[in-house]
PDB file of C-alpha atoms and ligand atoms in Angstrom:
ATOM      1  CA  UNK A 290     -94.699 -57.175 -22.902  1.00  0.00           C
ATOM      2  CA  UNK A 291     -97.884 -56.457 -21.239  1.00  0.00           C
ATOM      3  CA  UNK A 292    -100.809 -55.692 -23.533  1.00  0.00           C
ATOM      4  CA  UNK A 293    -105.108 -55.805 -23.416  1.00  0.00           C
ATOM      5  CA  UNK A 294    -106.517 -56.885 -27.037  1.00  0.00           C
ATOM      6  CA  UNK A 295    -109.592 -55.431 -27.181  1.00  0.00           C
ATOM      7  CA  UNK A 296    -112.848 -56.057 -29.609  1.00  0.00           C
ATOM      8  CA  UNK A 297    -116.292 -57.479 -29.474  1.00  0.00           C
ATOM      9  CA  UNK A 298    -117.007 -61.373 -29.754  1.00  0.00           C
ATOM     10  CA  UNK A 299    -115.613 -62.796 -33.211  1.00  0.00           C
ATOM     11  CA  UNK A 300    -113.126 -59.649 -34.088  1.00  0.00           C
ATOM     12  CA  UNK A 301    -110.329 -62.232 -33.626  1.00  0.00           C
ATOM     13  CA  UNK A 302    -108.795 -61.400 -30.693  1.00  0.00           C
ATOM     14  CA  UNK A 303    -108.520 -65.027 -29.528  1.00  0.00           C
ATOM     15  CA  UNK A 304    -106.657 -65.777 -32.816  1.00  0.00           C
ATOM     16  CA  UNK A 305    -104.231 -63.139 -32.651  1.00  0.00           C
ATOM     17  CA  UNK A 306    -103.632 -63.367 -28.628  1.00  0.00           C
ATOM     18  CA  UNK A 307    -102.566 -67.419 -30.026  1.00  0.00           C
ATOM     19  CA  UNK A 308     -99.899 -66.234 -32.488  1.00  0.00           C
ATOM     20  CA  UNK A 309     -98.610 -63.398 -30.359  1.00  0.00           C
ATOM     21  CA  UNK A 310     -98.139 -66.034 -27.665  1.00  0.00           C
ATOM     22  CA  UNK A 311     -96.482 -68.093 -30.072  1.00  0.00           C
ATOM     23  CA  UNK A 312     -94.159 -65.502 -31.437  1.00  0.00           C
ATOM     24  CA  UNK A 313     -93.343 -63.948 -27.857  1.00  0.00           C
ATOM     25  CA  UNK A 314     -93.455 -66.769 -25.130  1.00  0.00           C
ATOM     26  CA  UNK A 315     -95.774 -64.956 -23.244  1.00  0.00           C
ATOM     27  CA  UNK A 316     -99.440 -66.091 -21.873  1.00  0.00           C
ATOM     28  CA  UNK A 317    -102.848 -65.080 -23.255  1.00  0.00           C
ATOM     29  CA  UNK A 318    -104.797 -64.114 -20.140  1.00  0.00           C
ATOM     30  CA  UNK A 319    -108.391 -64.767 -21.146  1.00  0.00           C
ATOM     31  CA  UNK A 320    -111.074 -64.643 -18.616  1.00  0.00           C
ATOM     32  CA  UNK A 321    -113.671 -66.109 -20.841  1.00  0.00           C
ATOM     33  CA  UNK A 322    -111.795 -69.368 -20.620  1.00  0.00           C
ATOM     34  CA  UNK A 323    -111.123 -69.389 -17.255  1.00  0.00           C
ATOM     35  CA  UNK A 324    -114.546 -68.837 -16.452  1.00  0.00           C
ATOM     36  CA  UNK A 325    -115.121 -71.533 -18.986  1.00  0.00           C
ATOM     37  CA  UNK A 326    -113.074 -73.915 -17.230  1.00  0.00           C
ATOM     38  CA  UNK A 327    -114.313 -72.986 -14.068  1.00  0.00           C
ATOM     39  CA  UNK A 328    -117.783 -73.726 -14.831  1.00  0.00           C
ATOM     40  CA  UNK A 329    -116.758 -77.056 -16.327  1.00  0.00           C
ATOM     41  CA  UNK A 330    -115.150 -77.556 -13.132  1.00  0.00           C
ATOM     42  CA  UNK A 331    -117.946 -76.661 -10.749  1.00  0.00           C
ATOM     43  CA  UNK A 332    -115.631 -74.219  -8.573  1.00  0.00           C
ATOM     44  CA  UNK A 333    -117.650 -72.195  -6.391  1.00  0.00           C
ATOM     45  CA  UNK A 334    -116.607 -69.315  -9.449  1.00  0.00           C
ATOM     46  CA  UNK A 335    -118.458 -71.312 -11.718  1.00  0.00           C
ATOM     47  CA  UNK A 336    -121.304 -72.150 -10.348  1.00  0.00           C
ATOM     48  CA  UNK A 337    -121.642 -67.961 -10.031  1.00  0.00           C
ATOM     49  CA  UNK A 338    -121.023 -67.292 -13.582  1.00  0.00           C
ATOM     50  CA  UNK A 339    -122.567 -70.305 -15.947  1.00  0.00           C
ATOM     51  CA  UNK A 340    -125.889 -69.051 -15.819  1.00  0.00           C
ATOM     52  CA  UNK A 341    -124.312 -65.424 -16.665  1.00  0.00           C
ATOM     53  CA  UNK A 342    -122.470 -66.421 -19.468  1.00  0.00           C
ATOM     54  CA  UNK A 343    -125.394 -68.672 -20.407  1.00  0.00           C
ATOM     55  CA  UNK A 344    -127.332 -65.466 -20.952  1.00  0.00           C
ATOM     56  CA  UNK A 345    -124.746 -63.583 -22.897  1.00  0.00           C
ATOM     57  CA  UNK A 346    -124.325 -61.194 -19.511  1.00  0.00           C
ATOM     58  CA  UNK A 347    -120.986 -60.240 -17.783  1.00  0.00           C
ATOM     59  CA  UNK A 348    -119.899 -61.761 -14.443  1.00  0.00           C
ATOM     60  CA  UNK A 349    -119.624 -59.348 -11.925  1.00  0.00           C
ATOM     61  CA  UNK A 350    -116.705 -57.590 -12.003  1.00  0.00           C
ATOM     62  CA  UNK A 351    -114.848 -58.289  -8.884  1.00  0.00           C
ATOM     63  CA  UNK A 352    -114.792 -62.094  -9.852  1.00  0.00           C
ATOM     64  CA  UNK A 353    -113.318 -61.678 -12.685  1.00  0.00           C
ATOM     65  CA  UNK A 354    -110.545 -58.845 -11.260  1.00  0.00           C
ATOM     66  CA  UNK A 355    -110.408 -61.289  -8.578  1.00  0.00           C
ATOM     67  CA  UNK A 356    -109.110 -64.410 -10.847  1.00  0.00           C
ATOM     68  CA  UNK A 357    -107.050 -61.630 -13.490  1.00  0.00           C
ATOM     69  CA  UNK A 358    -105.180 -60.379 -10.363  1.00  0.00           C
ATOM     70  CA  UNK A 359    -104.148 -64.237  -9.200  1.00  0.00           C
ATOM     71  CA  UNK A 360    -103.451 -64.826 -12.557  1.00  0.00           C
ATOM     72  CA  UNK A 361    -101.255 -62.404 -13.373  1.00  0.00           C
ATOM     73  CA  UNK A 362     -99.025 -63.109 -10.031  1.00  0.00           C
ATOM     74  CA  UNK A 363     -98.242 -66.723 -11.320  1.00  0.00           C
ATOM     75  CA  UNK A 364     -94.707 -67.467 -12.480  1.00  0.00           C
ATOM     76  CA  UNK A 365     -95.554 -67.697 -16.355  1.00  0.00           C
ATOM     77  CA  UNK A 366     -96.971 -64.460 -16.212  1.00  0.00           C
ATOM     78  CA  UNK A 367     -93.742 -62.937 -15.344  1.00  0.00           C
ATOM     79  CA  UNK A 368     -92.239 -62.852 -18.693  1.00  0.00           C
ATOM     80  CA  UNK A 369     -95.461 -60.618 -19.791  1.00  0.00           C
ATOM     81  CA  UNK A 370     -99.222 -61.411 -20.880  1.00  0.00           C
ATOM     82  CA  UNK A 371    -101.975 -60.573 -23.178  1.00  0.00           C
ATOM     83  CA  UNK A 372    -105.065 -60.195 -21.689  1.00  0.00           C
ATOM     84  CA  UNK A 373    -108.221 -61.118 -23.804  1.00  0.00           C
ATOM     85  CA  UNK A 374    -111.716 -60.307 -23.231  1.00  0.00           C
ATOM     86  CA  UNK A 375    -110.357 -58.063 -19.546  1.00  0.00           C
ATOM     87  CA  UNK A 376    -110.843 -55.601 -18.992  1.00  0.00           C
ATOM     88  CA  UNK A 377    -114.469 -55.555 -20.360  1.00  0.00           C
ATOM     89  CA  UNK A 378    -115.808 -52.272 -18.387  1.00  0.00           C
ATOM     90  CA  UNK A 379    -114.592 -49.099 -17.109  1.00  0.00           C
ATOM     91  CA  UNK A 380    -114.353 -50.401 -13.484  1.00  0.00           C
ATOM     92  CA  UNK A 381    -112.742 -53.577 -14.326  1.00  0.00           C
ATOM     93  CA  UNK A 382    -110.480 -51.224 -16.215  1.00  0.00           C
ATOM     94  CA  UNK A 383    -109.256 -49.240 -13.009  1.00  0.00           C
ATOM     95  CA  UNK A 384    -109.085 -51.923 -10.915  1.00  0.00           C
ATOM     96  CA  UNK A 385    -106.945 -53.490 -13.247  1.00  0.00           C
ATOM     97  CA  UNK A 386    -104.636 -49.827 -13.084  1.00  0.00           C
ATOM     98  CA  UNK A 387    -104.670 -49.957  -9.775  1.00  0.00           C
ATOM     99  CA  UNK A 388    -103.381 -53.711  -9.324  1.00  0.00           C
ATOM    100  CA  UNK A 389    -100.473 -53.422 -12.090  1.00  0.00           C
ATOM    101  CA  UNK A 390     -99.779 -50.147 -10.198  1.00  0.00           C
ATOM    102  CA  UNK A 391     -99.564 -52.592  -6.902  1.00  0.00           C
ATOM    103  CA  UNK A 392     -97.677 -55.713  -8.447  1.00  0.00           C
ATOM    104  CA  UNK A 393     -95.307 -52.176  -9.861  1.00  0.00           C
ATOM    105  CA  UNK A 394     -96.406 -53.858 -13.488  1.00  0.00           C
ATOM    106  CA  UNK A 395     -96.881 -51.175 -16.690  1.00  0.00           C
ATOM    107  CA  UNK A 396     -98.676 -51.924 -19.460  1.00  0.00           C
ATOM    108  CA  UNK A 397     -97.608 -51.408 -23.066  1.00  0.00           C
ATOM    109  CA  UNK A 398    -100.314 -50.506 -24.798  1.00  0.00           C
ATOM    110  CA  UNK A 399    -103.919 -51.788 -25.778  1.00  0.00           C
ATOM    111  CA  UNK A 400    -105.100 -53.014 -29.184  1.00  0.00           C
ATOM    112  CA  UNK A 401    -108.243 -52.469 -30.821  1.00  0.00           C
ATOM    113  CA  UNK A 402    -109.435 -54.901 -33.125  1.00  0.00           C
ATOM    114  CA  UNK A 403    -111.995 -52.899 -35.403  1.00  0.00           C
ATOM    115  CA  UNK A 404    -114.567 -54.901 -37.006  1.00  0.00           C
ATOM    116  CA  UNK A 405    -117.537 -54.367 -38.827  1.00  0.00           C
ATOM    117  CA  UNK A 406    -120.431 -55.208 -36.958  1.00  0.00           C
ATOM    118  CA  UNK A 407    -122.586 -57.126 -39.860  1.00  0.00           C
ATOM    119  CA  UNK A 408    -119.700 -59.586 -40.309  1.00  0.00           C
ATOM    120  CA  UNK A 409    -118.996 -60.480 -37.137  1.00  0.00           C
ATOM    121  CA  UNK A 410    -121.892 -62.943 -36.747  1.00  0.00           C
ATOM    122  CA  UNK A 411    -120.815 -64.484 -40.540  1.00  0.00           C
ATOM    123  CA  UNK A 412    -117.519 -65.114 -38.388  1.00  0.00           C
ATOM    124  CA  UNK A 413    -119.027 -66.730 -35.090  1.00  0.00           C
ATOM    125  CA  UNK A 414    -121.151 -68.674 -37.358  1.00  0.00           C
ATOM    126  CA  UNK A 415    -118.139 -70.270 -39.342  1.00  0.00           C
ATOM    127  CA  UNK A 416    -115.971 -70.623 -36.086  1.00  0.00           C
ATOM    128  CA  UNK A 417    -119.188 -73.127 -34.866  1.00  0.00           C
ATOM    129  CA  UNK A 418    -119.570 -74.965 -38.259  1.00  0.00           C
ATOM    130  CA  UNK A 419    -115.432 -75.538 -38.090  1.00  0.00           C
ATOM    131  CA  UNK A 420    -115.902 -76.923 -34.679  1.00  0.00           C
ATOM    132  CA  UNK A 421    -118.525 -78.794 -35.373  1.00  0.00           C
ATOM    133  CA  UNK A 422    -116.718 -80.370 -37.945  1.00  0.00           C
ATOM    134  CA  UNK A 423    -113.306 -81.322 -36.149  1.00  0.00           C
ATOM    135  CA  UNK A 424    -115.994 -82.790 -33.540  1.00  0.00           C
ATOM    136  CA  UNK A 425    -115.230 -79.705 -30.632  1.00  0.00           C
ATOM    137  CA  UNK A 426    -118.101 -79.033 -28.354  1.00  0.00           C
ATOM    138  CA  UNK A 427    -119.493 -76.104 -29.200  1.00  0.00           C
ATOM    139  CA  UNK A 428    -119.760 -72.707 -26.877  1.00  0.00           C
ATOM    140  CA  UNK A 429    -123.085 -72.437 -25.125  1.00  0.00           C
ATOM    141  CA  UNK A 430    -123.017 -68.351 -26.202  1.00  0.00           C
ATOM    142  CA  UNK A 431    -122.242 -69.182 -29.907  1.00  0.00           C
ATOM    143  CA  UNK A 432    -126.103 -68.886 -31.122  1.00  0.00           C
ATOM    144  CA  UNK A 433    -126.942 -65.878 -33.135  1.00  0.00           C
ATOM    145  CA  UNK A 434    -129.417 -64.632 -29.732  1.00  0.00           C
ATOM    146  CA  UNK A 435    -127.027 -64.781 -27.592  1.00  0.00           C
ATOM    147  CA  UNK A 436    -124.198 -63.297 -29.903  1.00  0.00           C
ATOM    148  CA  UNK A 437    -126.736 -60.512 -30.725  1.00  0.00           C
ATOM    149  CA  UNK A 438    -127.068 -60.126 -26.550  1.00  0.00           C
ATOM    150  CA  UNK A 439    -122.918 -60.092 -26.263  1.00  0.00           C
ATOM    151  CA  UNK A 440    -122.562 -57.553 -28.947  1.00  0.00           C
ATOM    152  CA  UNK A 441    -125.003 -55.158 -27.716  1.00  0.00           C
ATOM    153  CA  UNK A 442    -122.925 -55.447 -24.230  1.00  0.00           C
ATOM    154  CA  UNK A 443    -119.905 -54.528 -25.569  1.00  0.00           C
ATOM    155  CA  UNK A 444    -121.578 -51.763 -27.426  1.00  0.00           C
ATOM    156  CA  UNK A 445    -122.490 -50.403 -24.106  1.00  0.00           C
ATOM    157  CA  UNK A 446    -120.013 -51.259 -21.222  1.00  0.00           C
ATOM    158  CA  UNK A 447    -116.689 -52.562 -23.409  1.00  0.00           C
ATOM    159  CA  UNK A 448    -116.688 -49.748 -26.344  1.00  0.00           C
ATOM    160  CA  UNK A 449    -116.244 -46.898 -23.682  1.00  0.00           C
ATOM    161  CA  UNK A 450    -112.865 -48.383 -23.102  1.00  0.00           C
ATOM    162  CA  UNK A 451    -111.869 -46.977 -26.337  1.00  0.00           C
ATOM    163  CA  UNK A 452    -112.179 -43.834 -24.781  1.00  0.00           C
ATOM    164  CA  UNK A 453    -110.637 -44.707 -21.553  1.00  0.00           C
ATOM    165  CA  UNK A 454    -107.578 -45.594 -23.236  1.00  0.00           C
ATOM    166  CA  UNK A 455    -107.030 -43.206 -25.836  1.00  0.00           C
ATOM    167  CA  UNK A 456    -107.176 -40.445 -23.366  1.00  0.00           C
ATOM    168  CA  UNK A 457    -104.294 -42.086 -21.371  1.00  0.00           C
ATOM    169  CA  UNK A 458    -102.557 -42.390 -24.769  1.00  0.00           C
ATOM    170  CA  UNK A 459    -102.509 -45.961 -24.628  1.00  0.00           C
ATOM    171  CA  UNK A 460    -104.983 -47.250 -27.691  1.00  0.00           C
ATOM    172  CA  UNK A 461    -103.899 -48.398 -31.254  1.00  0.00           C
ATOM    173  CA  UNK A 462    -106.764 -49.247 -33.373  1.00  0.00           C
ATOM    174  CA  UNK A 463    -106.076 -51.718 -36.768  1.00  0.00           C
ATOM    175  CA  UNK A 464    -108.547 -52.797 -38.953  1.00  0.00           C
ATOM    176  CA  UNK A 465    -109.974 -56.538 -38.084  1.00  0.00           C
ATOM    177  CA  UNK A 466    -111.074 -56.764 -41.158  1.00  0.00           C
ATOM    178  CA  UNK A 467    -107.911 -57.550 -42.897  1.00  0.00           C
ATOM    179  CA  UNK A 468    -106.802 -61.272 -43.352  1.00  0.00           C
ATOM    180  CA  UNK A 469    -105.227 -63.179 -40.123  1.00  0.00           C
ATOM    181  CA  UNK A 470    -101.949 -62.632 -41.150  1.00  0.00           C
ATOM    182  CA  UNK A 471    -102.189 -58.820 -42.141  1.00  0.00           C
ATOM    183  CA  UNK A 472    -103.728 -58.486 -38.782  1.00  0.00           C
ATOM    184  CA  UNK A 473    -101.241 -59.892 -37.129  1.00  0.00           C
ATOM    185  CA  UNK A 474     -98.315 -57.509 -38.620  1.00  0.00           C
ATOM    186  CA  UNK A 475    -100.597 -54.649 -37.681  1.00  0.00           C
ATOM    187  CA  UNK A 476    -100.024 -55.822 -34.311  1.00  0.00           C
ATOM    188  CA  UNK A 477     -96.175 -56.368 -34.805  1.00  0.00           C
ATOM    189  CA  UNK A 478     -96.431 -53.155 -36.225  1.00  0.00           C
ATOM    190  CA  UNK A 479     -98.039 -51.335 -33.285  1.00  0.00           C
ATOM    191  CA  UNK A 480     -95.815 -53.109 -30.623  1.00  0.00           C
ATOM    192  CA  UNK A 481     -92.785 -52.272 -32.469  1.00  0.00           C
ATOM    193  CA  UNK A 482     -94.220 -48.717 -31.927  1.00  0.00           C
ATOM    194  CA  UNK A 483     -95.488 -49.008 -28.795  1.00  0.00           C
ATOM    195  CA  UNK A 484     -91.682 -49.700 -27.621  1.00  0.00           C
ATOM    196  CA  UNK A 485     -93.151 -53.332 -26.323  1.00  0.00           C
ATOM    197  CA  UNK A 486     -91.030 -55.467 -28.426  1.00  0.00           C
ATOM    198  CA  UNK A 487     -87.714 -55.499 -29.559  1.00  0.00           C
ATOM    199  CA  UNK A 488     -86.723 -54.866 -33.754  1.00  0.00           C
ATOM    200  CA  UNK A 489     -85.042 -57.673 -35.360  1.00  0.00           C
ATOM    201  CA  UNK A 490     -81.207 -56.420 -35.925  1.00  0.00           C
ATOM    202  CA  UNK A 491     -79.801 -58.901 -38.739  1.00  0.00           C
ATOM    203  CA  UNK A 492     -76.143 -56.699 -38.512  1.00  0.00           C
ATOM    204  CA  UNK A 493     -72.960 -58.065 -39.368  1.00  0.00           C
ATOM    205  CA  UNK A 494     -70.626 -55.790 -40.653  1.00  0.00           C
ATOM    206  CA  UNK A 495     -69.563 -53.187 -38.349  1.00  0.00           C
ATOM    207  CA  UNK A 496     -71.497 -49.904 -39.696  1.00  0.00           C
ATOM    208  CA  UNK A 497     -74.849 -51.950 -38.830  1.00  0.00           C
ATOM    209  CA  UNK A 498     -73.105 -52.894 -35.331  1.00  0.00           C
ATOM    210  CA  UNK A 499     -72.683 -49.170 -35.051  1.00  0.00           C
ATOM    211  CA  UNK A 500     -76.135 -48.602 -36.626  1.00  0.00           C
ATOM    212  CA  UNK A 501     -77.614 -50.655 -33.461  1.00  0.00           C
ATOM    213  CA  UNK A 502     -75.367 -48.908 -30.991  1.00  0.00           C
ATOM    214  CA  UNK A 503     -76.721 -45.599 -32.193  1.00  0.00           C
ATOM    215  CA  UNK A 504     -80.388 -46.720 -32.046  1.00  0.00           C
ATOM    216  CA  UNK A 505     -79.660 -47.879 -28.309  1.00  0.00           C
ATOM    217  CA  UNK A 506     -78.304 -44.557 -27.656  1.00  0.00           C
ATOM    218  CA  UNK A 507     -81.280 -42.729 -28.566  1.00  0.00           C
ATOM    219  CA  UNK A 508     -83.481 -44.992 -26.477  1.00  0.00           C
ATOM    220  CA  UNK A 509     -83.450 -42.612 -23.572  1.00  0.00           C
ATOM    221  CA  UNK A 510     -84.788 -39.793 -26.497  1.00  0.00           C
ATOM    222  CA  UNK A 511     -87.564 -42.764 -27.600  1.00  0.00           C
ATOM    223  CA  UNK A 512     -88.663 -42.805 -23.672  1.00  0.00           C
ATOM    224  CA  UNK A 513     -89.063 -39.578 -23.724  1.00  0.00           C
ATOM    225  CA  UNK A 514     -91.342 -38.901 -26.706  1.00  0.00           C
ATOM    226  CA  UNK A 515     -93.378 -41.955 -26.289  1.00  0.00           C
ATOM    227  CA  UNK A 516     -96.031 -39.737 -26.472  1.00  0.00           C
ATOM    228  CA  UNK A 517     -95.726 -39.755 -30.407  1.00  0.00           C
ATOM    229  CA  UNK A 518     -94.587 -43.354 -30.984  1.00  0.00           C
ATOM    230  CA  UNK A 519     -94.358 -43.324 -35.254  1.00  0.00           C
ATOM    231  CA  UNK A 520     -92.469 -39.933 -35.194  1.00  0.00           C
ATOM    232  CA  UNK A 521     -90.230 -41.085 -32.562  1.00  0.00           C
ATOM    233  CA  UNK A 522     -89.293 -44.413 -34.501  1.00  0.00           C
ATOM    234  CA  UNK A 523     -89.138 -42.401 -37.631  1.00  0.00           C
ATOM    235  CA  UNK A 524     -86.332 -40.305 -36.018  1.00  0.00           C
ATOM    236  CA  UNK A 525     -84.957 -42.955 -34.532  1.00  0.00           C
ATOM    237  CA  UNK A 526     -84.594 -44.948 -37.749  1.00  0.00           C
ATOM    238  CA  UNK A 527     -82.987 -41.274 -39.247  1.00  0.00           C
ATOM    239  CA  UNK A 528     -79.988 -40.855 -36.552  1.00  0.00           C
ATOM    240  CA  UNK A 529     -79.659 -44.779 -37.088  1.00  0.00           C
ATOM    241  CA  UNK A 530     -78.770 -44.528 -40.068  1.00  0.00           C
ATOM    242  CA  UNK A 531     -76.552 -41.431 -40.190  1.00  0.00           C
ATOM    243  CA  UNK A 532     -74.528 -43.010 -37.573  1.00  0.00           C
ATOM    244  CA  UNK A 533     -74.547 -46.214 -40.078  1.00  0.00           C
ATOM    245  CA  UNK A 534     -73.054 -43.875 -42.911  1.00  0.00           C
ATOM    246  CA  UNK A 535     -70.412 -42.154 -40.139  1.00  0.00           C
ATOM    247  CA  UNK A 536     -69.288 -45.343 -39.101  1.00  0.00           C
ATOM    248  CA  UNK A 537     -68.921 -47.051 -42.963  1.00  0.00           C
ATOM    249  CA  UNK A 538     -66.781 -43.648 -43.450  1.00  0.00           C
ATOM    250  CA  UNK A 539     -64.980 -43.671 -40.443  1.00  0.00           C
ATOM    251  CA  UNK A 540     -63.815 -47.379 -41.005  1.00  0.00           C
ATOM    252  CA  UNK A 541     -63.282 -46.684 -44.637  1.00  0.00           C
ATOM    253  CA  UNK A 542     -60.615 -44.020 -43.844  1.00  0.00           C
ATOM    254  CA  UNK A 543     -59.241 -45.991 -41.235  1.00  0.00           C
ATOM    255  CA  UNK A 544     -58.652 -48.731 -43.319  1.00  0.00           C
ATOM    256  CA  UNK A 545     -56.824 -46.051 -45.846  1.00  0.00           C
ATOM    257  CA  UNK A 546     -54.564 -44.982 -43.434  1.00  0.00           C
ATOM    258  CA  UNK A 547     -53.613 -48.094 -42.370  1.00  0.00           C
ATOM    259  CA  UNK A 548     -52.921 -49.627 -45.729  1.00  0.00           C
ATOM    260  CA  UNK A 549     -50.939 -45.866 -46.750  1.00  0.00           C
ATOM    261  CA  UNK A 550     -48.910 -46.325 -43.631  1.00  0.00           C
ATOM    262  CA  UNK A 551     -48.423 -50.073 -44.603  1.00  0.00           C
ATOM    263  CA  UNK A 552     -46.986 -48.818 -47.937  1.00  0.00           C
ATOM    264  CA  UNK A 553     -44.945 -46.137 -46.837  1.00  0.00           C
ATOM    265  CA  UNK A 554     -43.249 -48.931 -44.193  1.00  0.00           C
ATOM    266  CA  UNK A 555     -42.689 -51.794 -47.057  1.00  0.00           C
ATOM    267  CA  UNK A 556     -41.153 -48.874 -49.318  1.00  0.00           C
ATOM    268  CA  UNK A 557     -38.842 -47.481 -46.570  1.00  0.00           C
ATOM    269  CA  UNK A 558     -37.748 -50.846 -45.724  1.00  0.00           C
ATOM    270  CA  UNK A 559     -36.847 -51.938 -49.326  1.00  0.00           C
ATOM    271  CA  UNK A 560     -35.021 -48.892 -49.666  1.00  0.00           C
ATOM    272  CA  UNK A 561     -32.945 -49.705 -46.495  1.00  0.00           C
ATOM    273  CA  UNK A 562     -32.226 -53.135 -47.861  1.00  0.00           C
ATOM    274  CA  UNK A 563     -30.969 -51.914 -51.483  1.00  0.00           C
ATOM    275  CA  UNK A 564     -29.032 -49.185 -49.593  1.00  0.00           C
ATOM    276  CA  UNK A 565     -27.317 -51.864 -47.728  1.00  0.00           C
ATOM    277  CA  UNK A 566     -26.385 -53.817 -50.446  1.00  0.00           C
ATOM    278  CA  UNK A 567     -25.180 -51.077 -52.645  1.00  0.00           C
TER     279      UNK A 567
HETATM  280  P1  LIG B 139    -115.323 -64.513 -24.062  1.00  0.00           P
HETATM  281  O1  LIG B 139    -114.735 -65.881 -24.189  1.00  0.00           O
HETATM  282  O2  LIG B 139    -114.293 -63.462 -23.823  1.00  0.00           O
HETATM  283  O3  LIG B 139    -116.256 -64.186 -25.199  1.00  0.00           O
HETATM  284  O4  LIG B 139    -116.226 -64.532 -22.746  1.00  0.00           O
HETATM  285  C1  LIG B 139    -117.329 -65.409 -22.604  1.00  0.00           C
HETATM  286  C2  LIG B 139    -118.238 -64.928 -21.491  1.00  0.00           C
HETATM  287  O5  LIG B 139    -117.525 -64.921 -20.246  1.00  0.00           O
HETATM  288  C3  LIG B 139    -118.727 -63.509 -21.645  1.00  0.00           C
HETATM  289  O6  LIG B 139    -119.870 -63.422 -22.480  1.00  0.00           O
HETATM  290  C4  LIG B 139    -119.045 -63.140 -20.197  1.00  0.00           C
HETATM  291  O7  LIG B 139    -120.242 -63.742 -19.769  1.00  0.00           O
HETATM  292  C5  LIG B 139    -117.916 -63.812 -19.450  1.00  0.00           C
HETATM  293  N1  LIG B 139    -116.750 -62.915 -19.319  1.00  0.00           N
HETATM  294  C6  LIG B 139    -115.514 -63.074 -19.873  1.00  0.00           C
HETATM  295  N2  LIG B 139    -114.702 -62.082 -19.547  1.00  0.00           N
HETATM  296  C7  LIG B 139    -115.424 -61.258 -18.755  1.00  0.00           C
HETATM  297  C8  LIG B 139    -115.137 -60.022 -18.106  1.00  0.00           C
HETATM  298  N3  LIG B 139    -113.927 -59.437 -18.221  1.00  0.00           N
HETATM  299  N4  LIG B 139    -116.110 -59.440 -17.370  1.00  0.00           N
HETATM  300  C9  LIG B 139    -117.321 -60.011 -17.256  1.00  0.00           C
HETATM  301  N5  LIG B 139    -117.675 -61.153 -17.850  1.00  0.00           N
HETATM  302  C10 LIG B 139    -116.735 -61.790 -18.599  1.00  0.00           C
END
């Protein structure tokens, strides 16, 4: 699975990237912590960007496609990523086509997290008093001037991603608004959609074997319509489960036969015997 989660500072995107990581085994790709880490590590990268992110600015954008592309080529990657807080502008955004289109990488889908702009800086403020509390250091950019600076930034370079990606039919928007959790099956929700992850399948008995056979046979159909991801799945779920019905009648009347043709064989034999002993 290959996704972007996309939303301004304190729509929860670093929350949600965590428990998708969690529930998929795949890494959370977040260039605001790597440029974190390489400003706390004084790489020549860092020394570029602290005075950036200081400021509430973005770091130009070939650093950060730069350290996204090496990123994504390391062997954890592999398995798929989430990538939080990149692309952040339209050019990051086609360099970032054009290197998945190189490393012969798709990408599922991207996420919006919608928010509503008056509570986001409610939300940064708790995040810092929590820290505070459990002793963390706190983020340089976490002060309501800067946050104010960040927001207006991703009013103006980020947002026209929404754009971007709904014209290539990629964007899902949910409501960041909701608690964590209903968030978070929004997502499932979407990527279940999206084709990026696989349903749960709980079948036992064999018309729910049959049931998953059929809904791997009209994969090739899903492909196809991708374009309209909830009517596909709705169809999909349809010939699922008339194929589930076919196959309880088909081993229904099986079993029928056989235990008729059982019958018929004890009968014919008991007859033989009394025959034999008249
Ligand atoms: P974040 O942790 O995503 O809020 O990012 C913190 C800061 O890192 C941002 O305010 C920017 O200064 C910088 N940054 C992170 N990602 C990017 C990016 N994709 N492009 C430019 N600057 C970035």
């Amino acid at each position: 699975m290959r996704i972007i989660l996309l939303g301004p500072p304190g729509s929860g995107k670093g929350t949600q990237a965590q428990l998708l990581v969690q529930r998929y085994g795949i890494v959370q790709l977040s260039t605001g912590e790597m440029l974190r880490a390489a400003v706390a590590a004084g790489t020549p990268v860092g020394l570029k960007a602290k005075e950036i992110m200081a400021s509430g600015g973005l770091v130009p954008d070939e650093v950060v496609v730069g350290i996204i592309s090496d990123r994504i080529d390391q062997p954890d990657a592999k398995n798929g990523f989430i990538l939080d807080g990149f692309p952040r502008t339209v050019p990051q955004a086609e360099a970032l086509d054009d290197l998945l289109k190189h490393k012969h990488l798709k990408l599922d889908g991207v996420i919006e997290l919608r928010v509503n702009e008056s509570a986001l800086l409610n939300r940064v403020e708790t995040r810092v008093a929590q820290m505070r509390e459990r002793g963390e250091e706190v983020r340089v950019d976490d002060t309501p001037e800067v946050l104010t600076k960040r927001l207006a930034s991703y009013r103006s370079q980020t947002e026209p991603l929404v754009h971007y990606y709904s014209e290539r039919r990629k964007l899902s928007t949910i409501d960041g608004m909701m608690a964590i959790n209903e968030v978070t099956r929004a997502i499932h929700r979407q990527l279940l959609a999206l084709g990026a992850v696989e349903p749960k399948t709980h079948g036992k008995t064999s018309a729910k074997s049959a049931a998953k056979a059929a809904s791997v046979k009209t994969g090739a159909k899903k492909a196809k319509t991708a374009k309209k991801p909830m009517k596909t799945i709705k169809k999909a779920a349809k010939t699922t489960k008339k194929a589930a019905k076919k196959a309880t009648k088909k081993t229904v009347k099986k079993a029928a036969k056989k235990t008729v043709k059982k019958s018929a064989k004890k009968a014919a034999k008991k007859l033989t015997k009394k025959r034999a002993k008249r």
